[in-house]
């Protein structure tokens, strides 16, 4: 019924095309809302993290492209600790930068993770940072490897979560159907994961044990023939021969967990 349906209501809008300043973004590569209501936006072009208050007012800007102690080489993740410290995962400079709520640099920590998965990093209750590395297993299998960093320089590699990697035709990875796993971390050291092609969500701890599974019946929406043909045409521009019959006929059930 209408009374039980979820509704999306706009409460705040950030960004402008006409007025230069911190609210004009080149490319938004990361977005994080902290428990205090602060909003952190990573601009991938400027390599800056811009911090806004709950009312949308700009508070301060961190970083800028470079290798200096207050600069970023390639940010791939943001996380906020329980005490409100912002952690910036800077893969380009192979380090973590930690900032206090006022924007002051608290510490720079070394980073040894060689790759980065699509799962967001998170700061656990004990103050350690949990990041996810992407691991290739076989042509059809990939894995997310949780890596826990405890300051000042301790790294613990935890059991990996495997998933199937779908390909079509001559092995070209599909853009919409390439991963059959999505997930989001919890601050208690667990992670919620879901297969993208079925309506099942699992709560998994960092030892790899499944603590809870939620499921419900769901009828996937079909992929129209025109959409499959458009994928064939897209890859054809690059000389890749893909047959439309190789492309899934049903859309993903779960697009993303947040």
PDB file of C-alpha atoms in Angstrom:
ATOM      1  CA  UNK A   1       0.000   0.000   0.000  1.00  0.00           C
ATOM      2  CA  UNK A   2       0.996   3.635  -0.362  1.00  0.00           C
ATOM      3  CA  UNK A   3       1.281   3.969   3.428  1.00  0.00           C
ATOM      4  CA  UNK A   4       3.986   1.275   3.660  1.00  0.00           C
ATOM      5  CA  UNK A   5       6.041   2.259   0.594  1.00  0.00           C
ATOM      6  CA  UNK A   6       9.416   3.891   1.072  1.00  0.00           C
ATOM      7  CA  UNK A   7       9.697   7.423  -0.214  1.00  0.00           C
ATOM      8  CA  UNK A   8      12.807   9.414  -1.063  1.00  0.00           C
ATOM      9  CA  UNK A   9      12.628  13.044   0.027  1.00  0.00           C
ATOM     10  CA  UNK A  10      15.378  15.532  -0.806  1.00  0.00           C
ATOM     11  CA  UNK A  11      16.669  17.240   2.343  1.00  0.00           C
ATOM     12  CA  UNK A  12      19.907  18.793   1.097  1.00  0.00           C
ATOM     13  CA  UNK A  13      21.592  19.430  -2.227  1.00  0.00           C
ATOM     14  CA  UNK A  14      25.321  20.027  -2.709  1.00  0.00           C
ATOM     15  CA  UNK A  15      27.012  21.093  -5.911  1.00  0.00           C
ATOM     16  CA  UNK A  16      26.726  23.859  -8.452  1.00  0.00           C
ATOM     17  CA  UNK A  17      27.610  24.385 -12.098  1.00  0.00           C
ATOM     18  CA  UNK A  18      27.647  28.174 -12.067  1.00  0.00           C
ATOM     19  CA  UNK A  19      29.471  29.342  -8.951  1.00  0.00           C
ATOM     20  CA  UNK A  20      33.186  28.506  -8.510  1.00  0.00           C
ATOM     21  CA  UNK A  21      34.056  27.333  -5.028  1.00  0.00           C
ATOM     22  CA  UNK A  22      34.084  24.220  -2.842  1.00  0.00           C
ATOM     23  CA  UNK A  23      30.576  23.210  -3.977  1.00  0.00           C
ATOM     24  CA  UNK A  24      31.683  22.971  -7.615  1.00  0.00           C
ATOM     25  CA  UNK A  25      33.020  19.467  -8.170  1.00  0.00           C
ATOM     26  CA  UNK A  26      35.125  18.169 -11.042  1.00  0.00           C
ATOM     27  CA  UNK A  27      34.261  14.500 -10.429  1.00  0.00           C
ATOM     28  CA  UNK A  28      32.756  13.007  -7.292  1.00  0.00           C
ATOM     29  CA  UNK A  29      34.638   9.782  -6.599  1.00  0.00           C
ATOM     30  CA  UNK A  30      33.647   9.324  -2.963  1.00  0.00           C
ATOM     31  CA  UNK A  31      30.843  10.372  -0.637  1.00  0.00           C
ATOM     32  CA  UNK A  32      30.531   9.669   3.079  1.00  0.00           C
ATOM     33  CA  UNK A  33      28.121  10.855   5.768  1.00  0.00           C
ATOM     34  CA  UNK A  34      29.451  10.780   9.321  1.00  0.00           C
ATOM     35  CA  UNK A  35      27.478  10.143  12.500  1.00  0.00           C
ATOM     36  CA  UNK A  36      27.742  13.844  13.391  1.00  0.00           C
ATOM     37  CA  UNK A  37      25.918  14.783  10.189  1.00  0.00           C
ATOM     38  CA  UNK A  38      29.053  15.935   8.408  1.00  0.00           C
ATOM     39  CA  UNK A  39      29.339  15.133   4.721  1.00  0.00           C
ATOM     40  CA  UNK A  40      32.680  14.252   3.149  1.00  0.00           C
ATOM     41  CA  UNK A  41      33.035  14.551  -0.636  1.00  0.00           C
ATOM     42  CA  UNK A  42      36.102  13.357  -2.535  1.00  0.00           C
ATOM     43  CA  UNK A  43      36.708  15.288  -5.761  1.00  0.00           C
ATOM     44  CA  UNK A  44      38.775  12.954  -7.932  1.00  0.00           C
ATOM     45  CA  UNK A  45      39.902  15.682 -10.326  1.00  0.00           C
ATOM     46  CA  UNK A  46      41.211  18.036  -7.648  1.00  0.00           C
ATOM     47  CA  UNK A  47      42.229  15.166  -5.323  1.00  0.00           C
ATOM     48  CA  UNK A  48      40.551  17.005  -2.472  1.00  0.00           C
ATOM     49  CA  UNK A  49      38.226  15.900   0.320  1.00  0.00           C
ATOM     50  CA  UNK A  50      35.732  18.681   1.041  1.00  0.00           C
ATOM     51  CA  UNK A  51      33.917  18.647   4.359  1.00  0.00           C
ATOM     52  CA  UNK A  52      30.410  20.092   4.763  1.00  0.00           C
ATOM     53  CA  UNK A  53      28.207  20.523   7.805  1.00  0.00           C
ATOM     54  CA  UNK A  54      24.709  19.030   8.191  1.00  0.00           C
ATOM     55  CA  UNK A  55      23.260  22.246   6.738  1.00  0.00           C
ATOM     56  CA  UNK A  56      25.491  22.069   3.643  1.00  0.00           C
ATOM     57  CA  UNK A  57      27.890  24.826   4.700  1.00  0.00           C
ATOM     58  CA  UNK A  58      31.491  24.222   3.660  1.00  0.00           C
ATOM     59  CA  UNK A  59      33.711  23.678   6.714  1.00  0.00           C
ATOM     60  CA  UNK A  60      37.151  22.958   5.258  1.00  0.00           C
ATOM     61  CA  UNK A  61      39.019  21.222   2.436  1.00  0.00           C
ATOM     62  CA  UNK A  62      41.694  18.578   2.822  1.00  0.00           C
ATOM     63  CA  UNK A  63      44.402  17.554   0.399  1.00  0.00           C
ATOM     64  CA  UNK A  64      45.176  18.487  -3.156  1.00  0.00           C
ATOM     65  CA  UNK A  65      47.107  16.511  -5.766  1.00  0.00           C
ATOM     66  CA  UNK A  66      50.687  15.672  -4.823  1.00  0.00           C
ATOM     67  CA  UNK A  67      53.005  13.628  -2.637  1.00  0.00           C
ATOM     68  CA  UNK A  68      53.371  16.002   0.316  1.00  0.00           C
ATOM     69  CA  UNK A  69      52.116  15.164   3.814  1.00  0.00           C
ATOM     70  CA  UNK A  70      48.876  17.126   3.290  1.00  0.00           C
ATOM     71  CA  UNK A  71      48.350  15.988  -0.313  1.00  0.00           C
ATOM     72  CA  UNK A  72      46.736  12.969  -2.013  1.00  0.00           C
ATOM     73  CA  UNK A  73      48.001  10.819  -4.860  1.00  0.00           C
ATOM     74  CA  UNK A  74      44.883   8.744  -5.468  1.00  0.00           C
ATOM     75  CA  UNK A  75      42.128   8.408  -2.884  1.00  0.00           C
ATOM     76  CA  UNK A  76      40.173   5.130  -3.016  1.00  0.00           C
ATOM     77  CA  UNK A  77      38.212   5.253   0.237  1.00  0.00           C
ATOM     78  CA  UNK A  78      37.016   7.315   3.200  1.00  0.00           C
ATOM     79  CA  UNK A  79      36.078   6.224   6.716  1.00  0.00           C
ATOM     80  CA  UNK A  80      35.145   7.993   9.954  1.00  0.00           C
ATOM     81  CA  UNK A  81      36.130   6.655  13.373  1.00  0.00           C
ATOM     82  CA  UNK A  82      33.771   6.641  16.398  1.00  0.00           C
ATOM     83  CA  UNK A  83      35.503   9.757  17.764  1.00  0.00           C
ATOM     84  CA  UNK A  84      34.974  11.600  14.471  1.00  0.00           C
ATOM     85  CA  UNK A  85      38.426  11.247  12.922  1.00  0.00           C
ATOM     86  CA  UNK A  86      38.459  11.033   9.120  1.00  0.00           C
ATOM     87  CA  UNK A  87      40.641   8.345   7.555  1.00  0.00           C
ATOM     88  CA  UNK A  88      41.636   8.801   3.911  1.00  0.00           C
ATOM     89  CA  UNK A  89      42.869   5.714   2.039  1.00  0.00           C
ATOM     90  CA  UNK A  90      45.457   7.144  -0.380  1.00  0.00           C
ATOM     91  CA  UNK A  91      46.451   4.342  -2.748  1.00  0.00           C
ATOM     92  CA  UNK A  92      48.478   6.692  -4.943  1.00  0.00           C
ATOM     93  CA  UNK A  93      50.860   7.490  -2.084  1.00  0.00           C
ATOM     94  CA  UNK A  94      50.510   4.066  -0.380  1.00  0.00           C
ATOM     95  CA  UNK A  95      49.390   5.487   2.950  1.00  0.00           C
ATOM     96  CA  UNK A  96      46.512   6.312   5.247  1.00  0.00           C
ATOM     97  CA  UNK A  97      45.998   9.911   6.386  1.00  0.00           C
ATOM     98  CA  UNK A  98      44.112  10.515   9.635  1.00  0.00           C
ATOM     99  CA  UNK A  99      42.490  13.905  10.382  1.00  0.00           C
ATOM    100  CA  UNK A 100      40.759  15.261  13.485  1.00  0.00           C
ATOM    101  CA  UNK A 101      37.281  16.877  13.259  1.00  0.00           C
ATOM    102  CA  UNK A 102      38.847  20.329  12.826  1.00  0.00           C
ATOM    103  CA  UNK A 103      40.790  19.160   9.768  1.00  0.00           C
ATOM    104  CA  UNK A 104      44.153  18.875  11.498  1.00  0.00           C
ATOM    105  CA  UNK A 105      46.481  16.094  10.386  1.00  0.00           C
ATOM    106  CA  UNK A 106      46.777  13.556  13.229  1.00  0.00           C
ATOM    107  CA  UNK A 107      49.034  10.965  11.602  1.00  0.00           C
ATOM    108  CA  UNK A 108      50.188   9.415   8.356  1.00  0.00           C
ATOM    109  CA  UNK A 109      50.312   5.603   8.404  1.00  0.00           C
ATOM    110  CA  UNK A 110      51.967   3.261   5.863  1.00  0.00           C
ATOM    111  CA  UNK A 111      49.723   1.171   3.636  1.00  0.00           C
ATOM    112  CA  UNK A 112      50.736  -2.226   2.244  1.00  0.00           C
ATOM    113  CA  UNK A 113      47.526  -3.263   0.449  1.00  0.00           C
ATOM    114  CA  UNK A 114      48.411  -3.678  -3.234  1.00  0.00           C
ATOM    115  CA  UNK A 115      44.865  -3.496  -4.632  1.00  0.00           C
ATOM    116  CA  UNK A 116      41.500  -2.141  -3.609  1.00  0.00           C
ATOM    117  CA  UNK A 117      38.087  -3.805  -3.781  1.00  0.00           C
ATOM    118  CA  UNK A 118      34.817  -1.915  -4.207  1.00  0.00           C
ATOM    119  CA  UNK A 119      33.901  -2.438  -0.542  1.00  0.00           C
ATOM    120  CA  UNK A 120      34.178   0.744   1.526  1.00  0.00           C
ATOM    121  CA  UNK A 121      36.762   0.856   4.329  1.00  0.00           C
ATOM    122  CA  UNK A 122      35.552   1.205   7.911  1.00  0.00           C
ATOM    123  CA  UNK A 123      37.043   2.048  11.306  1.00  0.00           C
ATOM    124  CA  UNK A 124      36.210  -0.606  13.900  1.00  0.00           C
ATOM    125  CA  UNK A 125      35.367   0.023  17.542  1.00  0.00           C
ATOM    126  CA  UNK A 126      38.937  -0.796  18.627  1.00  0.00           C
ATOM    127  CA  UNK A 127      40.345   1.959  16.391  1.00  0.00           C
ATOM    128  CA  UNK A 128      41.686  -0.361  13.683  1.00  0.00           C
ATOM    129  CA  UNK A 129      40.947   0.286  10.005  1.00  0.00           C
ATOM    130  CA  UNK A 130      39.410  -2.459   7.879  1.00  0.00           C
ATOM    131  CA  UNK A 131      40.157  -2.299   4.158  1.00  0.00           C
ATOM    132  CA  UNK A 132      39.377  -4.765   1.352  1.00  0.00           C
ATOM    133  CA  UNK A 133      41.816  -5.983  -1.284  1.00  0.00           C
ATOM    134  CA  UNK A 134      40.741  -7.439  -4.629  1.00  0.00           C
ATOM    135  CA  UNK A 135      42.223 -10.857  -5.418  1.00  0.00           C
ATOM    136  CA  UNK A 136      42.087 -12.795  -8.675  1.00  0.00           C
ATOM    137  CA  UNK A 137      41.670 -16.553  -8.217  1.00  0.00           C
ATOM    138  CA  UNK A 138      40.672 -18.036 -11.609  1.00  0.00           C
ATOM    139  CA  UNK A 139      39.107 -16.775 -14.820  1.00  0.00           C
ATOM    140  CA  UNK A 140      35.672 -17.084 -13.192  1.00  0.00           C
ATOM    141  CA  UNK A 141      36.456 -16.567  -9.497  1.00  0.00           C
ATOM    142  CA  UNK A 142      37.521 -13.478  -7.600  1.00  0.00           C
ATOM    143  CA  UNK A 143      37.761 -12.700  -3.897  1.00  0.00           C
ATOM    144  CA  UNK A 144      37.589  -9.812  -1.454  1.00  0.00           C
ATOM    145  CA  UNK A 145      40.393 -10.018   1.104  1.00  0.00           C
ATOM    146  CA  UNK A 146      39.787  -8.090   4.349  1.00  0.00           C
ATOM    147  CA  UNK A 147      42.954  -6.489   5.717  1.00  0.00           C
ATOM    148  CA  UNK A 148      42.922  -4.934   9.186  1.00  0.00           C
ATOM    149  CA  UNK A 149      45.392  -2.158   9.993  1.00  0.00           C
ATOM    150  CA  UNK A 150      46.068  -1.387  13.646  1.00  0.00           C
ATOM    151  CA  UNK A 151      48.227   1.694  14.302  1.00  0.00           C
ATOM    152  CA  UNK A 152      51.061   2.234  14.249  1.00  0.00           C
ATOM    153  CA  UNK A 153      52.030  -0.481  11.756  1.00  0.00           C
ATOM    154  CA  UNK A 154      50.278  -3.854  12.263  1.00  0.00           C
ATOM    155  CA  UNK A 155      48.474  -5.545   9.354  1.00  0.00           C
ATOM    156  CA  UNK A 156      46.316  -8.682   9.738  1.00  0.00           C
ATOM    157  CA  UNK A 157      45.081 -10.569   6.674  1.00  0.00           C
ATOM    158  CA  UNK A 158      41.695 -12.199   7.297  1.00  0.00           C
ATOM    159  CA  UNK A 159      39.770 -14.960   5.436  1.00  0.00           C
ATOM    160  CA  UNK A 160      38.702 -13.965   1.928  1.00  0.00           C
ATOM    161  CA  UNK A 161      35.143 -13.924   0.573  1.00  0.00           C
ATOM    162  CA  UNK A 162      34.946 -15.480  -2.894  1.00  0.00           C
ATOM    163  CA  UNK A 163      32.489 -14.631  -5.654  1.00  0.00           C
ATOM    164  CA  UNK A 164      31.843 -15.552  -9.260  1.00  0.00           C
ATOM    165  CA  UNK A 165      32.935 -13.206 -12.016  1.00  0.00           C
ATOM    166  CA  UNK A 166      30.682 -13.295 -15.085  1.00  0.00           C
ATOM    167  CA  UNK A 167      32.095 -12.890 -18.599  1.00  0.00           C
ATOM    168  CA  UNK A 168      30.638 -13.224 -22.070  1.00  0.00           C
ATOM    169  CA  UNK A 169      31.831 -13.951 -25.577  1.00  0.00           C
ATOM    170  CA  UNK A 170      35.624 -13.894 -25.844  1.00  0.00           C
ATOM    171  CA  UNK A 171      36.159 -13.079 -22.184  1.00  0.00           C
ATOM    172  CA  UNK A 172      35.383  -9.352 -22.235  1.00  0.00           C
ATOM    173  CA  UNK A 173      34.010  -8.447 -18.815  1.00  0.00           C
ATOM    174  CA  UNK A 174      30.448  -7.143 -18.796  1.00  0.00           C
ATOM    175  CA  UNK A 175      29.875  -3.736 -17.259  1.00  0.00           C
ATOM    176  CA  UNK A 176      26.482  -4.386 -15.650  1.00  0.00           C
ATOM    177  CA  UNK A 177      26.806  -8.067 -14.856  1.00  0.00           C
ATOM    178  CA  UNK A 178      30.517  -8.382 -14.078  1.00  0.00           C
ATOM    179  CA  UNK A 179      30.297  -8.968 -10.317  1.00  0.00           C
ATOM    180  CA  UNK A 180      27.926 -11.297  -8.513  1.00  0.00           C
ATOM    181  CA  UNK A 181      28.729  -9.978  -5.046  1.00  0.00           C
ATOM    182  CA  UNK A 182      28.123  -6.667  -3.345  1.00  0.00           C
ATOM    183  CA  UNK A 183      28.614  -5.686   0.253  1.00  0.00           C
ATOM    184  CA  UNK A 184      28.830  -3.028   2.907  1.00  0.00           C
ATOM    185  CA  UNK A 185      30.834  -3.113   6.146  1.00  0.00           C
ATOM    186  CA  UNK A 186      29.383  -2.798   9.619  1.00  0.00           C
ATOM    187  CA  UNK A 187      31.178  -0.937  12.381  1.00  0.00           C
ATOM    188  CA  UNK A 188      31.044  -4.011  14.628  1.00  0.00           C
ATOM    189  CA  UNK A 189      33.527  -6.013  12.567  1.00  0.00           C
ATOM    190  CA  UNK A 190      30.941  -7.812  10.450  1.00  0.00           C
ATOM    191  CA  UNK A 191      30.051  -7.300   6.802  1.00  0.00           C
ATOM    192  CA  UNK A 192      26.782  -7.618   4.915  1.00  0.00           C
ATOM    193  CA  UNK A 193      27.164  -9.324   1.536  1.00  0.00           C
ATOM    194  CA  UNK A 194      24.711 -10.303  -1.154  1.00  0.00           C
ATOM    195  CA  UNK A 195      24.797 -12.135  -4.425  1.00  0.00           C
ATOM    196  CA  UNK A 196      23.646  -9.745  -7.112  1.00  0.00           C
ATOM    197  CA  UNK A 197      21.516 -12.334  -8.869  1.00  0.00           C
ATOM    198  CA  UNK A 198      19.357 -13.464  -5.929  1.00  0.00           C
ATOM    199  CA  UNK A 199      17.516 -11.721  -3.111  1.00  0.00           C
ATOM    200  CA  UNK A 200      19.647 -13.094  -0.261  1.00  0.00           C
ATOM    201  CA  UNK A 201      21.692 -11.020   2.196  1.00  0.00           C
ATOM    202  CA  UNK A 202      24.251 -12.584   4.547  1.00  0.00           C
ATOM    203  CA  UNK A 203      25.877 -11.129   7.640  1.00  0.00           C
ATOM    204  CA  UNK A 204      29.432 -12.491   7.830  1.00  0.00           C
ATOM    205  CA  UNK A 205      32.076 -12.020  10.516  1.00  0.00           C
ATOM    206  CA  UNK A 206      35.768 -11.511   9.811  1.00  0.00           C
ATOM    207  CA  UNK A 207      36.559 -15.175  10.393  1.00  0.00           C
ATOM    208  CA  UNK A 208      34.343 -16.039   7.419  1.00  0.00           C
ATOM    209  CA  UNK A 209      31.410 -17.452   9.411  1.00  0.00           C
ATOM    210  CA  UNK A 210      27.859 -16.576   8.340  1.00  0.00           C
ATOM    211  CA  UNK A 211      25.935 -15.194  11.317  1.00  0.00           C
ATOM    212  CA  UNK A 212      22.604 -14.380   9.664  1.00  0.00           C
ATOM    213  CA  UNK A 213      20.904 -14.838   6.291  1.00  0.00           C
ATOM    214  CA  UNK A 214      17.888 -12.892   5.053  1.00  0.00           C
ATOM    215  CA  UNK A 215      15.929 -13.879   1.965  1.00  0.00           C
ATOM    216  CA  UNK A 216      12.656 -13.156   0.229  1.00  0.00           C
ATOM    217  CA  UNK A 217      11.030 -14.228  -3.048  1.00  0.00           C
ATOM    218  CA  UNK A 218      11.646 -11.867  -5.919  1.00  0.00           C
ATOM    219  CA  UNK A 219      10.976 -11.902  -9.644  1.00  0.00           C
ATOM    220  CA  UNK A 220      13.911 -10.393 -11.597  1.00  0.00           C
ATOM    221  CA  UNK A 221      13.081  -7.841 -14.268  1.00  0.00           C
ATOM    222  CA  UNK A 222      13.849  -8.922 -17.842  1.00  0.00           C
ATOM    223  CA  UNK A 223      16.595  -7.338 -19.934  1.00  0.00           C
ATOM    224  CA  UNK A 224      14.969  -6.181 -23.200  1.00  0.00           C
ATOM    225  CA  UNK A 225      16.488  -7.422 -26.445  1.00  0.00           C
ATOM    226  CA  UNK A 226      17.254  -3.808 -27.396  1.00  0.00           C
ATOM    227  CA  UNK A 227      19.389  -3.407 -24.261  1.00  0.00           C
ATOM    228  CA  UNK A 228      21.351  -6.576 -25.032  1.00  0.00           C
ATOM    229  CA  UNK A 229      21.865  -5.432 -28.612  1.00  0.00           C
ATOM    230  CA  UNK A 230      23.191  -2.087 -27.348  1.00  0.00           C
ATOM    231  CA  UNK A 231      25.831  -3.931 -25.281  1.00  0.00           C
ATOM    232  CA  UNK A 232      26.877  -5.863 -28.384  1.00  0.00           C
ATOM    233  CA  UNK A 233      27.152  -2.602 -30.329  1.00  0.00           C
ATOM    234  CA  UNK A 234      29.166  -0.964 -27.542  1.00  0.00           C
ATOM    235  CA  UNK A 235      31.815  -3.685 -27.414  1.00  0.00           C
ATOM    236  CA  UNK A 236      31.785  -3.916 -31.186  1.00  0.00           C
ATOM    237  CA  UNK A 237      33.328  -0.436 -31.301  1.00  0.00           C
ATOM    238  CA  UNK A 238      36.450  -1.969 -29.771  1.00  0.00           C
ATOM    239  CA  UNK A 239      36.578  -4.967 -32.093  1.00  0.00           C
ATOM    240  CA  UNK A 240      35.070  -7.425 -29.607  1.00  0.00           C
ATOM    241  CA  UNK A 241      32.707  -9.996 -31.081  1.00  0.00           C
ATOM    242  CA  UNK A 242      29.955 -10.712 -28.525  1.00  0.00           C
ATOM    243  CA  UNK A 243      26.734 -12.580 -29.205  1.00  0.00           C
ATOM    244  CA  UNK A 244      23.568 -11.129 -27.641  1.00  0.00           C
ATOM    245  CA  UNK A 245      22.553 -14.634 -26.553  1.00  0.00           C
ATOM    246  CA  UNK A 246      25.557 -14.678 -24.175  1.00  0.00           C
ATOM    247  CA  UNK A 247      24.229 -11.692 -22.233  1.00  0.00           C
ATOM    248  CA  UNK A 248      21.939 -12.422 -19.251  1.00  0.00           C
ATOM    249  CA  UNK A 249      18.231 -12.089 -19.954  1.00  0.00           C
ATOM    250  CA  UNK A 250      17.417 -10.948 -16.398  1.00  0.00           C
ATOM    251  CA  UNK A 251      18.576  -7.803 -14.585  1.00  0.00           C
ATOM    252  CA  UNK A 252      20.497  -7.936 -11.348  1.00  0.00           C
ATOM    253  CA  UNK A 253      18.283  -8.468  -8.332  1.00  0.00           C
ATOM    254  CA  UNK A 254      20.575  -6.526  -5.975  1.00  0.00           C
ATOM    255  CA  UNK A 255      22.505  -3.618  -7.404  1.00  0.00           C
ATOM    256  CA  UNK A 256      24.293  -2.499  -4.246  1.00  0.00           C
ATOM    257  CA  UNK A 257      24.191  -2.662  -0.463  1.00  0.00           C
ATOM    258  CA  UNK A 258      24.596   0.552   1.549  1.00  0.00           C
TER     259      UNK A 258
END
